[in-house]
Structure formats: structure tokens, C-alpha cells
Amino acid sequence: MAEAPILRASWALTPPYDAKDGRLFRQPHESLNAARHRVIAMKVAAMLEPLDGLPVSAYERDVLSWVGSWETHTIAVFAALLRRARQAPPA
């Protein structure tokens, strides 16, 4: 089943977007720096998942890491668009 478009700012990187994903917030045992790095890694993974099987250069990964510092709702939209594009039949 195809993923539906995101209609408003999301609380998660994957469906259901309106459910708050607690993993995207600092955990009680984490320093701010550790939480930031962990969340960026989650965001990068969400964008890389639909690219599975495609070559991704080190430079492209660096750019995704930079984009990963953007807000969760922005990354969710990018990742959702990539997933839907990958699922779409060829034009």
C-alpha cells in the first residue's frame, strides 16, 4: 500500500506522522550533544532507507548529515517523498 502524503507538520520520521516519537527527544540519561548526534543519525537513516540499493557517495552522506540537523517535520517530508517516489510505477 502506498504511503499517503503528509498533510501537516509531523511528530515522527515515519508513519504515523501525527504520533509523537519519543526517540526524537533527549533521553534522561543523555547529554545534549549525545542526543543531538543520535537524532541526526535517525534522521539520516530515515532519508537513506528509501535509497537502499542505490549508490550513495560519501559527499551525499555528508549532505544528508547536514540536512539531518533540520527540523523533524522537514526531514519527514523529504523521507516520505523519497519513499513514495521509490514506490511509484515508472512514468
Coordinates of C-alpha atoms in Angstrom, one line a residue, residues 49-86:
E49 CA 16.1 3.9 3.9
P50 CA 14.3 4.6 0.6
L51 CA 17.6 4.8 -1.2
D52 CA 18.5 1.3 -0.3
G53 CA 20.3 -0.4 -3.2
L54 CA 21.3 2.9 -4.8
P55 CA 24.9 4.1 -4.7
V56 CA 25.3 6.9 -2.2
S57 CA 28.6 8.7 -2.1
A58 CA 30.4 9.9 1.0
Y59 CA 29.7 13.5 -0.2
E60 CA 26.0 12.7 -0.5
R61 CA 26.0 11.2 3.0
D62 CA 27.7 14.4 4.3
V63 CA 25.0 16.5 2.8
L64 CA 22.3 14.2 4.3
S65 CA 24.0 14.6 7.7
W66 CA 23.8 18.4 7.3
V67 CA 20.1 18.2 6.3
G68 CA 19.6 15.9 9.3
S69 CA 20.1 18.9 11.6
W70 CA 16.9 20.4 10.2
E71 CA 13.6 20.1 11.9
T72 CA 11.9 16.7 12.2
H73 CA 8.9 17.7 10.2
T74 CA 11.1 18.8 7.3
I75 CA 13.1 15.5 7.3
A76 CA 9.8 13.5 7.5
V77 CA 8.6 15.2 4.3
F78 CA 11.9 14.5 2.4
A79 CA 11.9 10.9 3.5
A80 CA 8.2 10.4 2.7
L81 CA 8.7 11.9 -0.8
L82 CA 11.7 9.6 -1.4
R83 CA 9.6 6.5 -0.3
R84 CA 6.7 7.4 -2.4
A85 CA 8.9 8.1 -5.4
R86 CA 10.6 4.7 -5.0

